[in-house]
Amino acid sequence: MTVTSTPTALEWSALDDKAVDTARLLAADAVQKVGNGHPGTAMSLAPVAYTLYQKVMTHDPADTDWAGRDRFVLSAGHSSLTQYIQLYLGGFGLELSDLEALRTWGSRTPGHPEYGHTSGIETTTGPLGQGISNAVGMAMATRRERGLFDPEAAPGESPFDHHVYVICSEGDLEEGVSGEASSIAGTQQLGNLVVIYDENQISIEDDTVIAFNEDVALRYEAYGWHVQTLDWRKPGEDYVEDVQGLYEAINAAKAVTDKPSFIRLRTIIGWPAPNKQGTGGSHGSALGEDEVRATKELMGFDPDQHFAVDDDVIRHTRDLVARGQAARAAWQEKFDAWAEANPENKALYDRMQERELPAGWEDVLPTFPADAKGVATRAASGKVLSALAPVMPELWGGSADLAGSNNTTPDGQPSFLPENRQSKKFSGGPYGRVLHFGIREHAMGAIMNGIASHGGTRVYGGTFFVFSDYMRPAVRLAALMKLPVTYVWTHDSVGVGEDGPTHQPIETLAAVRAIIGLDVVRPADANETAQAWAQILRNNDRPAALVLSRQNLPTVPRGTDGFADASMVAKGGYVLKDCEGVPQVILIGTGSEVQYCVAAQEKLAAEGIRARVVSMPCREWFDEQTDAYRDSVLPTEVHARVVVEAGIAQGWHSLIGNAGRTVSLDHYGASADGKLLFEKFGFTPEAVVGAAKDSL
Amino acid sequence: MTVTSTPTALEWSALDDKAVDTARLLAADAVQKVGNGHPGTAMSLAPVAYTLYQKVMTHDPADTDWAGRDRFVLSAGHSSLTQYIQLYLGGFGLELSDLEALRTWGSRTPGHPEYGHTSGIETTTGPLGQGISNAVGMAMATRRERGLFDPEAAPGESPFDHHVYVICSEGDLEEGVSGEASSIAGTQQLGNLVVIYDENQISIEDDTVIAFNEDVALRYEAYGWHVQTLDWRKPGEDYVEDVQGLYEAINAAKAVTDKPSFIRLRTIIGWPAPNKQGTGGSHGSALGEDEVRATKELMGFDPDQHFAVDDDVIRHTRDLVARGQAARAAWQEKFDAWAEANPENKALYDRMQERELPAGWEDVLPTFPADAKGVATRAASGKVLSALAPVMPELWGGSADLAGSNNTTPDGQPSFLPENRQSKKFSGGPYGRVLHFGIREHAMGAIMNGIASHGGTRVYGGTFFVFSDYMRPAVRLAALMKLPVTYVWTHDSVGVGEDGPTHQPIETLAAVRAIIGLDVVRPADANETAQAWAQILRNNDRPAALVLSRQNLPTVPRGTDGFADASMVAKGGYVLKDCEGVPQVILIGTGSEVQYCVAAQEKLAAEGIRARVVSMPCREWFDEQTDAYRDSVLPTEVHARVVVEAGIAQGWHSLIGNAGRTVSLDHYGASADGKLLFEKFGFTPEAVVGAAKDSL
């Protein structure tokens, strides 16, 4: 536990040692008190986290939202104490009482770090692989934001230059999403990203030899990273926590500005617990009273004291507050000079800090003339993006290798690519705005989360709807974190056609609607698509998914022939076209199936049956409306209701009740022309008419 | 297009060249005819696929289920023609008319290869990364099956020894799941796995430089694979399709028996199309008539002919049928000798071929005595596995690093691990049965699919329920393929407790129930758990998920106090405990919430309200029952119904109707003691009573 320090590089005193040891024991005590949690890594990573928080990172404990701060991501979220204890020691707002309340109801110290819940937490981690992938997004966002605000500054000289630091674990690197994101980081040459990989060779099933035998350093070299290895547990030698070496490695990492950096650090989990160090027993459960006691004795601490922090320790570590304020003041000078020299960019910065939309943005939204042949909603979405791009520089995004299919490339906009990564088809620059995720939906989702949690940009990412499954864990986290990211999920039904059942979403609408806090929007035509984008952009406190058709959909004549205005999309559900008089039956459709409702309405009218057509692009928005509004669309007294949607019926019965009918699918698709599939699978005006009569 | 052949190694004639060129043009013609599809790789991979099918693999076109066959997986499923054309040329059942019917309704040549749809397709591919991961499972299954049937045979001498070949694309290797599975393959030292990686540097967004700049060969070395690179497009040289070199590389790969093999093959997509070779234009759309014509002219074929196959070509390639029969006959001798020498193993083999359950298997199922304190259903599941393991050698499985939490390790059973990969905690051997997937849920799912499609074993895999999201794409494919794999998803609600919202499934039950063809089973107590396993094992034509509690659940007194027998679980839903007389209200619960229904029933009875308690562990099984049975459980005339489930209500209204009420959750969880969370979130007998009265 003693450290040879070289003052010329890293200032490190006996008090620092004591602070690190205090951190270890706080971790052991906290887990012991609640009876569950992960003490092992919090103990062995204490010197690493302490070095980062106290010696390396630029941050201001008094303002965890300071735009100039370095970012820290604890990808190994189960080791949340690693971070909580530094937030306490450094004076970021947590106190001893918070550590004592670990993992209990209402505490600021939940089992895993939660974004928006505890100051100083940059992203929610716990599901492994996500944090490091979020960090890739943060590093990308840093570059994009710099490009928006201060593109001409020399490297390292802009107030918008900072680093992103990550501590990750074996589990993070076993998860495929981290490999995807790390590959993207290599392509993007993210020199501001520094990952410290804690290799302790222990996971929940104990020795990782049973499942993880890679040469991880070599793998990161293959991704194009700058790689260093530090071994604190050299065979045959005493375990030495060489923080000096770590500090130097971090400096070496920062010196490499055209590659992300990977520092492989070999540690002993649970160090220095005399019996449980290096074992799975210290990973995911309390050490036990005896072992905590033995550890304290070994370290020269009083075994009868719990949560003990000497005054000199906390005084020493809380000096960070003053250092942070000094750093902040120096930054502020630089920032103010930039602001004065760049008033327009400063205005953009201010607007983006608040996630406000620019004046007049709605005026550029395209409208689409009535057209029976129509356009695919994915194509309409592309036109919306092209129209918005010039007025909303904060809007950026791309696709997981399906740009042309997802229509995610706004006309004439540059790609976000280093100079030597550009292609004939996609040029741009390091400050570009069109993202190329490769065939990596999961990393796309996680990177989007990192981008959105970093700053005020609005990011979108596209893939085929059925492959939303690949990115689902990241979507759930976006919803948990309430991040305003937008998914552009195209090819939304059996309308996909020839690619067949692996590519045709059936259960997918129900599955993504299940995600609490995600708005799922499936517009029925081009004008609904434009209004859907508009409403999504108005909301800046949640993620949204646009679910778009591959095939052309008729553009209905808005404002004439009884068709409602497309701005009603914002209500989530609205009367698209009413009958004369009180409706006998309500036909509810979404997306490409609304057209069958409209056609059925006419047929029913010819038979003297009054049917109302409701377009319901977003269940979540509809649910947010007043009871009165919802009742005006779906009057309680009209029991006959039909839902038409090319997916499973799950979830619709709450709206249509006992008498309701669904025109839906309860089987997978097939490989054939999409139009034919709609017919074969019973999506026709006649089928809707039949269901309506059944319902009556 | 000419190939220098070295007869001593690979026999290759001018007719082989002609057959390869014929294959290329069939691909171009087929896509041109239907107007969509992927011609490029089918053209440039024709020599590779032809070499594998005609020169390398052992198989019998007349029996694509032959147990001794080598397996082939086209991980790049979009290039389905690569495989269809070889199935046609080799005489596996496809004819020219099938190729002409590519991607049309009812054809045997759908857009992507579909397992169970077309003879000779070993697994459904298309969603990228899955095929290569399935292949890892197949290679593992090969070893496990050999261990069951013929463990003593010398390497390569058993009728159960064979190879698994894969063609994969850039997209496959960009997806994280392939990295996860490839790491497992390295740990498992799968010497029987040979992957050919087609590196053509083109994906849908054209040049892969924008998103994929790894040293992929180095990455596979890092995973512990045997790696070779073949470059058919050396800069400054003519493009040479060196099939001789490929053949030698495959032989070299086979010679390395303690590592999986990776052959990096650099090709030109769409070769030799004069204008579209090497471009994204040949990847995902028809070449166009002019380009097809130009290609034919260049190759010396008649541009006016389509789907042209010379007689000498098809005669030559269909010689494979005779060669296959000869190989089959030689194998049969070996097999018969083995069968005679190993009658018991032969009986096991026969039983497993039919996926029949062993005599008396139900007798070993544990029963659990009534116990108010009870046991966690995950613990009960562990006891079931321990009881079944000795009588069902075909049953194997493990966990994604949560063995102790998922209770997936049957008592005393050996791990499936090479000698030098074992740990103090997990010993075993290469023929063991406890699987260690590491923290790789997605690969676990994909590997399970490969295992199940390979042979007659029954495999299960565990993780926390919330992380079913990570493996969802593989679960969907299991359902599409109707593979009898079992997911052991534990920690199924806010009962997870302190780990907090990232670890607490809320929307997850609805999300997995949405997957068509997946049985989702959430037992209410230990005896329901045993019966759930029993019914899952009886079904051999579909995947199933067991959704299990972390916390103890009361074991109800079966057969006394009015409680029904646990065998009723097989019906999916049943009257667990009825009231006297006709019920006024029905309380429907699943899993850990059934106890609240039971308690509420008593309270309601005290108030003179007759309530029936229905346990509904599996919606899918209940839906399969007769109308009469379902009506007997949920009589139409009883409108007052309450569903109690610690998740979102989505999907339940179809069962409870307009008058129904739900005791459910519409928000994420929190970090605190699980018991406390149930109270805080309104899961109490009182809440159920309140909902019941509301519903009346």
Coordinates of N, CA and C in Angstrom, one line a residue, chain B residues 558-630:
Chain B
R558 N -50.1 -28.5 -2.1 CA -50.8 -29.1 -3.3 C -51.7 -30.2 -2.9
G559 N -52.9 -30.2 -3.4 CA -53.8 -31.3 -3.2 C -54.5 -31.2 -1.8
T560 N -54.2 -30.2 -1.0 CA -54.9 -30.0 0.2 C -55.4 -28.5 0.3
D561 N -56.2 -28.2 1.2 CA -56.7 -26.8 1.4 C -57.2 -26.2 0.1
G562 N -57.7 -27.1 -0.8 CA -58.3 -26.6 -2.0 C -57.3 -26.2 -3.1
F563 N -56.0 -26.5 -2.9 CA -55.0 -26.1 -3.9 C -54.9 -27.2 -5.0
A564 N -54.9 -26.8 -6.2 CA -54.8 -27.8 -7.3 C -53.5 -28.4 -7.4
D565 N -53.4 -29.5 -8.2 CA -52.1 -30.2 -8.4 C -51.3 -29.4 -9.3
A566 N -50.0 -29.4 -9.1 CA -49.1 -28.6 -9.9 C -48.9 -29.1 -11.3
S567 N -49.4 -30.3 -11.6 CA -49.3 -30.8 -13.0 C -50.2 -30.0 -13.9
M568 N -51.1 -29.3 -13.3 CA -52.0 -28.4 -14.1 C -51.2 -27.3 -14.9
V569 N -50.0 -27.1 -14.4 CA -49.1 -26.1 -15.1 C -49.1 -26.4 -16.6
A570 N -49.2 -27.6 -17.0 CA -49.1 -28.0 -18.4 C -50.2 -27.3 -19.2
K571 N -51.3 -26.9 -18.6 CA -52.4 -26.3 -19.3 C -52.1 -24.8 -19.4
G572 N -51.1 -24.3 -18.8 CA -50.7 -22.9 -19.0 C -51.4 -22.0 -18.0
G573 N -52.7 -22.3 -17.7 CA -53.4 -21.5 -16.7 C -54.4 -22.4 -16.1
Y574 N -54.7 -22.3 -14.8 CA -55.6 -23.3 -14.1 C -56.1 -22.6 -12.9
V575 N -57.2 -23.2 -12.4 CA -57.7 -22.7 -11.1 C -56.8 -23.3 -10.0
L576 N -56.1 -22.4 -9.4 CA -55.2 -22.8 -8.3 C -56.0 -23.1 -7.1
K577 N -56.9 -22.2 -6.8 CA -57.7 -22.3 -5.6 C -59.1 -21.6 -5.8
D578 N -60.1 -22.4 -5.7 CA -61.4 -21.8 -6.1 C -62.1 -21.4 -4.8
C579 N -63.2 -20.6 -5.1 CA -64.0 -20.2 -4.0 C -65.2 -21.3 -3.9
E580 N -66.0 -21.1 -2.9 CA -67.2 -22.0 -2.9 C -68.3 -21.3 -3.8
G581 N -68.9 -22.1 -4.7 CA -69.9 -21.5 -5.5 C -69.3 -20.8 -6.7
V582 N -70.2 -20.1 -7.4 CA -69.8 -19.4 -8.6 C -69.0 -18.2 -8.2
P583 N -67.8 -18.0 -8.8 CA -67.0 -16.9 -8.5 C -67.6 -15.5 -8.9
Q584 N -67.4 -14.5 -8.1 CA -67.8 -13.2 -8.5 C -66.7 -12.5 -9.2
V585 N -65.5 -12.8 -8.8 CA -64.3 -12.2 -9.4 C -63.2 -13.2 -9.5
I586 N -62.4 -13.0 -10.6 CA -61.3 -14.0 -10.8 C -60.0 -13.2 -10.6
L587 N -59.1 -13.7 -9.8 CA -57.8 -13.1 -9.6 C -56.8 -14.0 -10.3
I588 N -56.2 -13.3 -11.3 CA -55.2 -14.1 -12.1 C -53.8 -13.6 -11.8
G589 N -52.9 -14.5 -11.4 CA -51.6 -14.1 -11.1 C -50.6 -14.9 -11.8
T590 N -49.3 -14.4 -11.9 CA -48.3 -15.2 -12.4 C -47.1 -15.1 -11.4
G591 N -46.3 -16.2 -11.4 CA -45.1 -16.2 -10.6 C -45.2 -15.7 -9.2
S592 N -44.4 -14.8 -8.8 CA -44.3 -14.3 -7.4 C -45.6 -13.6 -7.0
E593 N -46.4 -13.2 -7.9 CA -47.6 -12.4 -7.5 C -48.8 -13.3 -7.2
V594 N -48.7 -14.6 -7.5 CA -49.8 -15.5 -7.2 C -50.1 -15.5 -5.7
Q595 N -49.1 -15.3 -4.9 CA -49.3 -15.3 -3.4 C -50.2 -14.2 -3.0
Y596 N -50.1 -13.1 -3.7 CA -51.0 -11.9 -3.3 C -52.5 -12.2 -3.7
C597 N -52.6 -13.0 -4.7 CA -54.0 -13.4 -5.1 C -54.6 -14.3 -4.1
V598 N -53.8 -15.3 -3.6 CA -54.2 -16.2 -2.6 C -54.6 -15.5 -1.3
A599 N -53.8 -14.6 -0.9 CA -54.0 -13.8 0.3 C -55.3 -12.9 0.1
A600 N -55.4 -12.4 -1.0 CA -56.6 -11.5 -1.3 C -57.9 -12.3 -1.3
Q601 N -57.8 -13.5 -1.8 CA -59.0 -14.4 -1.9 C -59.5 -14.6 -0.5
E602 N -58.6 -14.8 0.5 CA -59.1 -15.0 1.8 C -59.7 -13.8 2.4
K603 N -59.1 -12.6 2.2 CA -59.6 -11.4 2.7 C -61.0 -11.1 2.0
L604 N -61.1 -11.4 0.7 CA -62.4 -11.1 0.1 C -63.5 -12.0 0.6
A605 N -63.1 -13.3 0.9 CA -64.0 -14.3 1.5 C -64.6 -13.8 2.8
A606 N -63.6 -13.2 3.6 CA -64.1 -12.6 4.9 C -65.1 -11.5 4.7
E607 N -65.1 -10.9 3.6 CA -66.1 -9.8 3.3 C -67.2 -10.4 2.5
G608 N -67.3 -11.7 2.3 CA -68.4 -12.3 1.6 C -68.3 -12.3 0.1
I609 N -67.1 -12.0 -0.4 CA -66.9 -11.9 -1.9 C -66.2 -13.2 -2.4
R610 N -66.8 -13.8 -3.3 CA -66.3 -15.1 -3.8 C -65.3 -14.8 -4.9
A611 N -64.0 -15.2 -4.6 CA -63.0 -14.9 -5.6 C -62.3 -16.3 -6.0
R612 N -62.0 -16.4 -7.2 CA -61.3 -17.6 -7.7 C -59.8 -17.1 -8.0
V613 N -58.9 -18.0 -7.6 CA -57.5 -17.7 -7.9 C -57.0 -18.6 -9.1
V614 N -56.6 -17.9 -10.2 CA -56.1 -18.6 -11.3 C -54.6 -18.3 -11.4
S615 N -53.8 -19.4 -11.5 CA -52.4 -19.3 -11.7 C -52.2 -19.4 -13.2
M616 N -51.5 -18.5 -13.8 CA -51.3 -18.4 -15.3 C -49.9 -18.4 -15.7
P617 N -49.2 -19.5 -15.4 CA -47.7 -19.5 -15.7 C -47.3 -19.3 -17.1
C618 N -48.2 -19.7 -18.1 CA -47.8 -19.7 -19.5 C -49.0 -19.3 -20.4
R619 N -49.0 -18.1 -20.8 CA -50.1 -17.6 -21.7 C -50.2 -18.5 -23.0
E620 N -49.0 -18.9 -23.5 CA -49.0 -19.6 -24.8 C -49.6 -21.0 -24.6
W621 N -49.3 -21.7 -23.5 CA -49.9 -23.0 -23.3 C -51.4 -22.9 -23.1
F622 N -51.8 -21.8 -22.3 CA -53.2 -21.6 -22.1 C -54.0 -21.4 -23.4
D623 N -53.4 -20.6 -24.3 CA -54.0 -20.3 -25.6 C -54.2 -21.6 -26.4
E624 N -53.4 -22.6 -26.2 CA -53.5 -23.8 -26.9 C -54.6 -24.7 -26.5
Q625 N -55.1 -24.5 -25.3 CA -56.2 -25.3 -24.8 C -57.5 -25.2 -25.5
T626 N -58.4 -26.1 -25.3 CA -59.7 -26.0 -26.0 C -60.5 -24.8 -25.4
D627 N -61.4 -24.3 -26.2 CA -62.3 -23.2 -25.7 C -63.0 -23.6 -24.4
A628 N -63.4 -24.9 -24.4 CA -64.2 -25.4 -23.3 C -63.3 -25.3 -22.0
Y629 N -62.1 -25.7 -22.1 CA -61.2 -25.7 -20.9 C -61.0 -24.2 -20.5
R630 N -60.6 -23.4 -21.5 CA -60.4 -22.0 -21.1 C -61.6 -21.3 -20.5

